[in-house]
Each structure stands twice: as C-alpha cells, then as structure tokens.
PDB file of C-alpha atoms in Angstrom:
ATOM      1  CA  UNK A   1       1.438  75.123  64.848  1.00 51.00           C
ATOM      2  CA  UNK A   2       3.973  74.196  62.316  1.00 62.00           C
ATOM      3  CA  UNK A   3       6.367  71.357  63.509  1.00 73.00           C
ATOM      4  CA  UNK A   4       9.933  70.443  61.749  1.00 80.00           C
ATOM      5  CA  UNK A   5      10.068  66.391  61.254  1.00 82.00           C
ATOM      6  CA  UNK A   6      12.798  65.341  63.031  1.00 86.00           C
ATOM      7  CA  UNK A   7      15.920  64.053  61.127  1.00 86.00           C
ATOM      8  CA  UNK A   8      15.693  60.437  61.376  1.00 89.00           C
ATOM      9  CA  UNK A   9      12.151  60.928  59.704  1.00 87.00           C
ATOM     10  CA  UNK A  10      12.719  63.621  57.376  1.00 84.00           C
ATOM     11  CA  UNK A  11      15.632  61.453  56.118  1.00 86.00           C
ATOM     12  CA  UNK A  12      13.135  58.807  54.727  1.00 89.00           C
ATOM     13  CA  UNK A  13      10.962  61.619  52.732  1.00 86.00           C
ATOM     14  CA  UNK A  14      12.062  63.729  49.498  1.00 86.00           C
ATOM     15  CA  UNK A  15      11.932  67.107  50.507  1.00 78.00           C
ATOM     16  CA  UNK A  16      10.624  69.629  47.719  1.00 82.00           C
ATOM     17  CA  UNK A  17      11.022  73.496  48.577  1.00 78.00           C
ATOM     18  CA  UNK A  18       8.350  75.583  46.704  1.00 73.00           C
ATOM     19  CA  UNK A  19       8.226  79.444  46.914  1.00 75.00           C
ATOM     20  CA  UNK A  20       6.091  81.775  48.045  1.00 76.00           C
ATOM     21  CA  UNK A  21       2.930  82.749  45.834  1.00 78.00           C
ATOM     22  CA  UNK A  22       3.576  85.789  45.293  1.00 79.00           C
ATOM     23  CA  UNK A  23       2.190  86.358  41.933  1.00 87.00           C
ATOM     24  CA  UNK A  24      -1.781  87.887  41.540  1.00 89.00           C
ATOM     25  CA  UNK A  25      -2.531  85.805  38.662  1.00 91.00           C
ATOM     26  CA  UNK A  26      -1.269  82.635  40.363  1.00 90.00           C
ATOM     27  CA  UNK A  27      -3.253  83.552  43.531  1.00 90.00           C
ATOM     28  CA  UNK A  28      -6.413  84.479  41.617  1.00 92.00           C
ATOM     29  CA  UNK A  29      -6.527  80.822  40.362  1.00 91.00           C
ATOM     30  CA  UNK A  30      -6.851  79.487  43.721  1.00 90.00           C
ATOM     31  CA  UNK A  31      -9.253  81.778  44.502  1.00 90.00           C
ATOM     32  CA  UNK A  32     -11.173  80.620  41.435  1.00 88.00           C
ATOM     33  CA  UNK A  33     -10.786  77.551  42.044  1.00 88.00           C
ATOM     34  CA  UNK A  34     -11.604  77.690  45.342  1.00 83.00           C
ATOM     35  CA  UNK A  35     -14.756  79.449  44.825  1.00 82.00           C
ATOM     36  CA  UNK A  36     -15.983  76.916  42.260  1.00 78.00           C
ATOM     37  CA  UNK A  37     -17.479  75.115  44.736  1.00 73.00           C
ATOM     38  CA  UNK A  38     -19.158  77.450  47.021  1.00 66.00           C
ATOM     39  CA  UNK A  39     -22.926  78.735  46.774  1.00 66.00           C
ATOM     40  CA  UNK A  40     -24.393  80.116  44.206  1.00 68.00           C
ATOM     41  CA  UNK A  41     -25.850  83.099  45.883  1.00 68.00           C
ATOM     42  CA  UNK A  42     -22.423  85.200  45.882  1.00 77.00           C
ATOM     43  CA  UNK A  43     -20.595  87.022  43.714  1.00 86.00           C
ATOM     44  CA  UNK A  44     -17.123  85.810  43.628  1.00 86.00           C
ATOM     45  CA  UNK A  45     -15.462  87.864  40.933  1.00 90.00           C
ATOM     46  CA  UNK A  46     -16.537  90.775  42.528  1.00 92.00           C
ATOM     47  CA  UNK A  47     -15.677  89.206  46.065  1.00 92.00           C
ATOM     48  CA  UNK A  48     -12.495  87.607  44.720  1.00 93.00           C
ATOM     49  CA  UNK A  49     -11.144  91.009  42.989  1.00 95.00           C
ATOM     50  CA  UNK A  50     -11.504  92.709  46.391  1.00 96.00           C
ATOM     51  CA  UNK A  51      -9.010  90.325  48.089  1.00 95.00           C
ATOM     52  CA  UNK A  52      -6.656  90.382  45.400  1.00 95.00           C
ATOM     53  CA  UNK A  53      -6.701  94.269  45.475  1.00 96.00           C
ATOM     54  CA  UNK A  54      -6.590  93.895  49.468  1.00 95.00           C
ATOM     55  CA  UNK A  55      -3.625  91.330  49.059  1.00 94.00           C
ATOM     56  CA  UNK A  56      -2.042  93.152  46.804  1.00 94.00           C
ATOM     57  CA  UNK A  57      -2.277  96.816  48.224  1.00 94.00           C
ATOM     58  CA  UNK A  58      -0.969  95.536  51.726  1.00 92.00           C
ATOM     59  CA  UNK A  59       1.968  93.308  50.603  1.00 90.00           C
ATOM     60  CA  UNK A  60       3.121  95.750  48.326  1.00 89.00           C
ATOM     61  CA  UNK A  61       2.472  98.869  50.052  1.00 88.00           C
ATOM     62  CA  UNK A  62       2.689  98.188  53.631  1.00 86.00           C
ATOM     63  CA  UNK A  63       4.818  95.162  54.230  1.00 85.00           C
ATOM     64  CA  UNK A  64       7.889  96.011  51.870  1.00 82.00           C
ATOM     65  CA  UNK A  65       9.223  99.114  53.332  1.00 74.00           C
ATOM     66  CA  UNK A  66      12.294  97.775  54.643  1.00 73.00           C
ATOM     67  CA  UNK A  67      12.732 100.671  57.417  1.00 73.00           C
ATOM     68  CA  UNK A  68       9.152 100.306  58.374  1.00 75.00           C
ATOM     69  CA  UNK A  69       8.106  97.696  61.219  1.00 79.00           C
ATOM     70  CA  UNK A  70       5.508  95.878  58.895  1.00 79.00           C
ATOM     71  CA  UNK A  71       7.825  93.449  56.757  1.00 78.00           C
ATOM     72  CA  UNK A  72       7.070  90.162  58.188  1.00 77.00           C
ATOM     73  CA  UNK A  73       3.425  90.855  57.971  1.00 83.00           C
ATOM     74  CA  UNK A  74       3.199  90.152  54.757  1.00 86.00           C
ATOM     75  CA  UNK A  75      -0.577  87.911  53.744  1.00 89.00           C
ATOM     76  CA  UNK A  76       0.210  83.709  52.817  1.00 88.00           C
ATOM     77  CA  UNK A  77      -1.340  81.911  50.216  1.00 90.00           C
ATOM     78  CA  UNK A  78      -2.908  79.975  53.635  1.00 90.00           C
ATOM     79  CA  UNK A  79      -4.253  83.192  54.684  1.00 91.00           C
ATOM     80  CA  UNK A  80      -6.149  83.919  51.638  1.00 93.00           C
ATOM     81  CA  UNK A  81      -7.597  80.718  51.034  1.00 92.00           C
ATOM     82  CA  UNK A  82      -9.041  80.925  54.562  1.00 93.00           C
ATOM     83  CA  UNK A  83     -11.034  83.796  53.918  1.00 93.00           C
ATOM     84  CA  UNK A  84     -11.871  82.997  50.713  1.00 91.00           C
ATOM     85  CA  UNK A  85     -13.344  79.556  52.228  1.00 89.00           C
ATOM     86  CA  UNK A  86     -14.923  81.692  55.783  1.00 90.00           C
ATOM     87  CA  UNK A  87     -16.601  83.931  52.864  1.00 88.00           C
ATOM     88  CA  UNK A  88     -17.869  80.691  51.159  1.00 86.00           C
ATOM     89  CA  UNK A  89     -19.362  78.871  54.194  1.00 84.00           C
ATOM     90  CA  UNK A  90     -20.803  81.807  56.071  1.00 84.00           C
ATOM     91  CA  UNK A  91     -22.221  84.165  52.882  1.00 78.00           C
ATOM     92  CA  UNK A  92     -23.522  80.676  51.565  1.00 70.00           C
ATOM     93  CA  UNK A  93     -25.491  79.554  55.159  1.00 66.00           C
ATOM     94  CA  UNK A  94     -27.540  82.934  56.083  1.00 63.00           C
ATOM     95  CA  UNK A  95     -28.872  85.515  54.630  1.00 63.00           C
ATOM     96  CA  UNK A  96     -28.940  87.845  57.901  1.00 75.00           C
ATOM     97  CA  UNK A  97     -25.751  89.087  56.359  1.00 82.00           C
ATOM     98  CA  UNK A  98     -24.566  90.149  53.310  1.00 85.00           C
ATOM     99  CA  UNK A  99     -21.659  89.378  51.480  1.00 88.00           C
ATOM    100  CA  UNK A 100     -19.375  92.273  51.877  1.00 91.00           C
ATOM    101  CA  UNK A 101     -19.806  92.423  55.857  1.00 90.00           C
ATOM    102  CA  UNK A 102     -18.937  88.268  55.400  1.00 90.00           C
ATOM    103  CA  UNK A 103     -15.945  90.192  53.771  1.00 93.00           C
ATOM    104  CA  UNK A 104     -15.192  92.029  56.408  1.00 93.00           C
ATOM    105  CA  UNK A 105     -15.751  89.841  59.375  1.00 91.00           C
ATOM    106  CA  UNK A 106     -13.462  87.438  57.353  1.00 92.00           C
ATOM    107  CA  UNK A 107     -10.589  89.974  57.298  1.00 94.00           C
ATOM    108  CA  UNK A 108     -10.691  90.538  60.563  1.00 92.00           C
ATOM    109  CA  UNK A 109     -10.567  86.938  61.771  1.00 89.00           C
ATOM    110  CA  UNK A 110      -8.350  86.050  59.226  1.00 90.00           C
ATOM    111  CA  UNK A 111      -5.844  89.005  59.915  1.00 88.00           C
ATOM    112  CA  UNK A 112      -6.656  92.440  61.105  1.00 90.00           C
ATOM    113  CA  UNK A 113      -7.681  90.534  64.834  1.00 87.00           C
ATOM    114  CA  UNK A 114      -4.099  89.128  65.359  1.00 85.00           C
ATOM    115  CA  UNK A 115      -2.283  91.864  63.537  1.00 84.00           C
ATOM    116  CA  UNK A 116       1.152  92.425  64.907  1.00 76.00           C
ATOM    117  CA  UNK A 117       0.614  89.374  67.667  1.00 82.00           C
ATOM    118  CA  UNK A 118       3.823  87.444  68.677  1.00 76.00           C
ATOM    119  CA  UNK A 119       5.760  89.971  65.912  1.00 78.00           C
ATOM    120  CA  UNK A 120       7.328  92.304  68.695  1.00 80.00           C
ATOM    121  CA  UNK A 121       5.204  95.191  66.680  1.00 84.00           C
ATOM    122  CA  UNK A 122       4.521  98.077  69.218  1.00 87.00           C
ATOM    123  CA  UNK A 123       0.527  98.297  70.055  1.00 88.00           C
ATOM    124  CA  UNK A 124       0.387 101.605  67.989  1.00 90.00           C
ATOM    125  CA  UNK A 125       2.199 100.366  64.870  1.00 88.00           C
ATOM    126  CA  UNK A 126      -0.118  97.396  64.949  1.00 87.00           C
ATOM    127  CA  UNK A 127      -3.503  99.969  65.691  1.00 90.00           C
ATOM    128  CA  UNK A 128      -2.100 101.929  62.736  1.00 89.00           C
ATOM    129  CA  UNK A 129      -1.864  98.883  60.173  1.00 89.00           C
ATOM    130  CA  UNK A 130      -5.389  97.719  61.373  1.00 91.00           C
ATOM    131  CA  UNK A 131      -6.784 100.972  60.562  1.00 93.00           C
ATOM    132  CA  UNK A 132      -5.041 101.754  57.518  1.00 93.00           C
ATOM    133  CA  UNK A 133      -6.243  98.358  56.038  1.00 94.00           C
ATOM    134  CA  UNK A 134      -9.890  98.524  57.571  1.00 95.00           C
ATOM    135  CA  UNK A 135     -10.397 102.038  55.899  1.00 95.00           C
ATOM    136  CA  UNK A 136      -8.894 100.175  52.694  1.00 96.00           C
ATOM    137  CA  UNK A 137     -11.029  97.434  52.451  1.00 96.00           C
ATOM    138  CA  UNK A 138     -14.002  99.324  53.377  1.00 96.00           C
ATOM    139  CA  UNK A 139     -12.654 101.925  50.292  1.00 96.00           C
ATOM    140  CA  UNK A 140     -13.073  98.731  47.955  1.00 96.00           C
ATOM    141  CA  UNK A 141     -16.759  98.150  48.994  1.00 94.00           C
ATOM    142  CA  UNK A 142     -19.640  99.386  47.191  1.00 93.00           C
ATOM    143  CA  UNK A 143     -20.496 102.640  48.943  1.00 94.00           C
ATOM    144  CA  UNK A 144     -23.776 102.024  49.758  1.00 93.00           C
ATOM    145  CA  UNK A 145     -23.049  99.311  51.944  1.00 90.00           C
ATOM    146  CA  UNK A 146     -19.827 100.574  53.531  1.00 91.00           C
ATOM    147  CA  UNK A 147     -21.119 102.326  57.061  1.00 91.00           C
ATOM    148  CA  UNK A 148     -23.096  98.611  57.710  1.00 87.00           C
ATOM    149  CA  UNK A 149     -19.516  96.558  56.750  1.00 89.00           C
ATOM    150  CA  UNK A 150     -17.791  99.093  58.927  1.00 89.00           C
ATOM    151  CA  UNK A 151     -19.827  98.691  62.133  1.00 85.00           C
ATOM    152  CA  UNK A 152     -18.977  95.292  61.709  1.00 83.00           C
ATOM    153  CA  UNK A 153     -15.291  96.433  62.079  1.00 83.00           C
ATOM    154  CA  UNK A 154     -16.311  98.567  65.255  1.00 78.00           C
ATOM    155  CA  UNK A 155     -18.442  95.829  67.205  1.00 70.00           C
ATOM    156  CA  UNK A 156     -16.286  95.255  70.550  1.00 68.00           C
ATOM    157  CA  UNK A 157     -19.382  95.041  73.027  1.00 68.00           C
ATOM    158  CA  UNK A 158     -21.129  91.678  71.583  1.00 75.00           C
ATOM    159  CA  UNK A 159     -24.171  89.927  73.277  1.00 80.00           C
ATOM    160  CA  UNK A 160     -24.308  86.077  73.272  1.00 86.00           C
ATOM    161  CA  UNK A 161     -27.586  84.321  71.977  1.00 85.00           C
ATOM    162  CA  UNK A 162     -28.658  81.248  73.475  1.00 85.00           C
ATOM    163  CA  UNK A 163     -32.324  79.627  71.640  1.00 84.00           C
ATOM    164  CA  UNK A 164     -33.120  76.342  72.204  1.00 83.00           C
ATOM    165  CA  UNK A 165     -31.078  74.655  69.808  1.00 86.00           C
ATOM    166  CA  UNK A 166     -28.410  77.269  69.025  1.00 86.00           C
ATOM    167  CA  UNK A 167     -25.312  79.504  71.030  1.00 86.00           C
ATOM    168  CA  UNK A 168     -23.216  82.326  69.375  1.00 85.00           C
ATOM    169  CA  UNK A 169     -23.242  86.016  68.515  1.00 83.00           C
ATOM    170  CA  UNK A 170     -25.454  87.610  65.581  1.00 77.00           C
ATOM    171  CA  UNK A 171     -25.201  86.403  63.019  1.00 78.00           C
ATOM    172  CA  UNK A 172     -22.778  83.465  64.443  1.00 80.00           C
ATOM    173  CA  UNK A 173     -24.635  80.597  65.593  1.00 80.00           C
ATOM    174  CA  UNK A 174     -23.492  76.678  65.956  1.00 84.00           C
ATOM    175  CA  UNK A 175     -25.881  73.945  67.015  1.00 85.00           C
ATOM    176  CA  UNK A 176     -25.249  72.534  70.935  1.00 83.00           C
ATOM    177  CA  UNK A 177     -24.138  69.218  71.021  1.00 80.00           C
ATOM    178  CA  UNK A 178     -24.901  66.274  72.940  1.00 76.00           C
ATOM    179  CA  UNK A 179     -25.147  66.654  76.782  1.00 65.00           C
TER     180      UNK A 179
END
C-alpha cells in the first residue's frame, strides 16, 4: 500500500501536488499512449472508447450522488491504466479468448471483484453497483458477443489446470518455476 515519507525525509524532497485526472480527453491520452505499445491483434479505439464510456458513466453517474453510499468509489487514473495494460498483455498472448471477455475479466479484477471492500459499503449496496456496472459494460459490447463476455462475469465454480509445464484456470495459465 501507499506509505507517507516520514518528515525528516520528506523535508529533503520538493513536494508537487497534482490533481486528479478527471478529464476524458486527458485520460484518453494515456490510454493511447498506453496502447501504443501493445499487440497488434486488438482493437484499441474500439477497446479504449469502451473504458472511457465505462469510466465515465460510473464516476459521473454512480459515484457523485452525494446522498448515495457510492462517492468514494470513484475509478483512478491507476485503475484505468491497469486494465488498459491486463487488456494489452492477456488479449495480446492467446487467442482462446477474445478481446471483449479480456475486457471483462479485466473489469472485474481491476474493480467490480473488490467493489465496496474496506469502504464500510453494506454487501447489498456493493452487489447492486457490481451489477449495475456488469450489465453496463456488457450494454457497451457488441451484441453478438455479449452472453460469452457475460458468463465470464458469472464463472464462480472454476477448475484448476495443471499440464506439464503450466498451472492456472482457462484461459489463465503461468509457467511453474524451478523446484
């Protein structure tokens, strides 16, 4: 986690406060950016205009009703550059999946997973904030793909693989390591 520097050691650094990115345009420059890199066999407007509409659409619409318990929920810049780069390394290594249920499984890990954790949110506000935004994101999908992406939403009985080289869950493997 995040740790303050204490003040005998902060004293000896310039401190430099910068806000919140808050604005779409700003944060669809990092995504660009961050995408310029990745491979070739993904779409990113298409990829990147989804998470700016699913950015957008949940820090406008469900974190900033004051009265409501969802205002410190609100999406970081770190949080969207972490799916953008789980989208990049896992759409780019197989193609046993495609790039909209990459989408999905990296909303989930990202955010809908640990929605409302450590927050105080009550169990049903945070079930009601995962739904809403799984229904929304799978609303942003093209339709002919959305019951697949939303199964992958649904999986909560998963079967580990072991091969010879490999451990994980389809279509999440890593290599073993030395014994």
């Amino acid at each position: 986690g995040k740790r303050e520097l204490s003040p005998a050691l902060r004293s000896r650094f310039t401190e430099i406060w910068v806000p919140s990115i808050v604005n779409l345009d700003d944060i669809k420059m990092v995504l660009t950016s961050n995408f310029m890199e990745g491979p070739c066999n993904i779409d990113y407007d298409k990829i990147k205009q989804v998470i700016l509409d699913y950015v957008d659409w949940f820090n406008t619409r469900v974190c900033t009703d004051s009265s409501g318990p969802y205002t410190s929920l609100s999406l970081s810049l770190r949080d969207i550059i972490t799916w953008a780069r789980f989208v990049m390394q896992v759409a780019g290594g197989t193609a046993e999946i495609s790039q909209w249920e990459v989408l999905c499984h990296g909303a989930s890990l990202m955010h809908l997973d640990g929605l409302g954790l450590g927050t105080g949110l009550s169990k049903e506000d945070a079930e009601s904030a995962k739904l809403r935004s799984i229904n929304y994101i799978i609303d942003l999908i093209p339709k002919h793909l959305r019951d697949k992406c939303y199964a992958s939403f649904k999986a909560k009985e998963l079967d580990t693989v072991l091969t010879g080289d490999c451990f994980g869950i389809h279509p999440f493997y890593i290599p073993y390591g030395p014994c």
